[in-house]
Structure formats: structure tokens, C-alpha cells
Coordinates of C-alpha atoms in Angstrom, one line a residue:
X1 CA -13.4 0.4 0.0
X2 CA -12.2 1.1 -3.7
X3 CA -12.9 -0.1 -6.9
X4 CA -11.2 -3.4 -7.0
X5 CA -13.1 -4.3 -3.4
X6 CA -12.7 -3.6 0.6
X7 CA -10.1 -3.9 2.5
X8 CA -9.3 -6.0 5.6
X9 CA -11.6 -4.6 8.4
X10 CA -9.7 -3.5 11.7
X11 CA -11.5 -4.0 15.1
X12 CA -9.4 -2.6 17.8
X13 CA -11.1 -3.7 21.3
X14 CA -11.7 0.5 22.3
X15 CA -15.1 2.4 21.5
X16 CA -12.4 5.5 20.2
X17 CA -10.2 5.8 17.8
X18 CA -7.5 8.6 18.5
X19 CA -4.8 9.5 16.4
X20 CA -1.9 7.2 17.1
X21 CA -4.3 4.1 17.2
X22 CA -5.2 5.1 13.6
X23 CA -1.7 5.2 12.9
X24 CA -0.3 2.1 14.5
X25 CA -3.5 -0.1 13.3
X26 CA -5.7 1.7 10.7
X27 CA -2.8 3.5 8.3
X28 CA -0.5 0.1 7.9
X29 CA -3.1 -2.0 6.8
X30 CA -4.8 0.1 4.3
X31 CA -1.1 1.1 2.7
X32 CA -0.4 -3.0 2.7
X33 CA -3.6 -3.5 1.0
X34 CA -3.6 -0.8 -1.7
X35 CA 0.2 -1.7 -2.6
X36 CA -0.8 -4.8 -3.2
X37 CA -3.7 -4.1 -5.3
X38 CA -2.8 -1.1 -7.5
X39 CA 1.3 -1.0 -6.9
X40 CA 2.3 2.5 -6.8
X41 CA -0.3 3.9 -8.6
X42 CA -3.4 4.9 -6.3
X43 CA -4.2 7.5 -4.0
X44 CA -5.7 7.6 0.0
X45 CA -8.9 9.2 0.7
X46 CA -10.3 10.0 4.0
X47 CA -13.4 11.9 5.7
X48 CA -12.7 14.7 8.3
X49 CA -12.8 12.4 11.8
X50 CA -10.2 13.8 14.1
X51 CA -8.0 11.3 14.3
X52 CA -7.6 11.1 10.3
X53 CA -7.4 15.2 10.7
X54 CA -4.2 14.8 13.4
X55 CA -1.3 16.7 12.5
X56 CA 0.4 13.2 13.0
X57 CA -1.7 10.8 10.5
X58 CA -1.9 13.1 8.1
X59 CA 2.0 13.8 8.3
X60 CA 2.5 9.8 8.2
X61 CA 0.2 9.5 5.2
X62 CA 2.1 12.1 3.6
X63 CA 5.1 9.9 3.9
X64 CA 3.5 6.7 3.3
X65 CA 0.7 6.4 0.5
X66 CA 1.9 7.7 -3.3
X67 CA -1.0 10.1 -3.1
X68 CA -3.6 11.8 -0.7
X69 CA -5.8 13.9 -1.0
X70 CA -5.6 15.3 2.0
X71 CA -7.8 17.2 4.8
X72 CA -7.7 20.9 3.1
X73 CA -9.4 19.5 -0.4

């Protein structure tokens, strides 16, 4: 969800999402949507769910998103 609307819904088959599924299946959708709507002038924010705060998820976000509000803010 953002000021310009909502992203495409990502439906996952199993009930629990781990960090690797989040990195592989969810984050690329958010990145593509953000870049298409805002170019390179936008910021990604997530809550503190375990897949979001995992070290590898944080690294992926730092490497790919133009700006990130990380888990410590």
C-alpha cells in the first residue's frame, strides 16, 4: 500500500512465510511496483515480522531499494 494505490497481491501456497520466500517472491514485486510508480525516488518500509527483520532480508532490501526504513527505526 502506498500513496499511489496498492501493489499486486502476492499469494503464497503455504501458511507461513520464511525469509527466503519473502526475498524470492515478495520483495521483487514490491521493488518492481515502486520503481514503476516512483522511479528511484521512494522509500520502502516494512513491519517487524520475522521474515522482514531477518539479516538476509535486510541485506536484500539495502542492496535493492532506493531507500529503506530499516528494522531499527
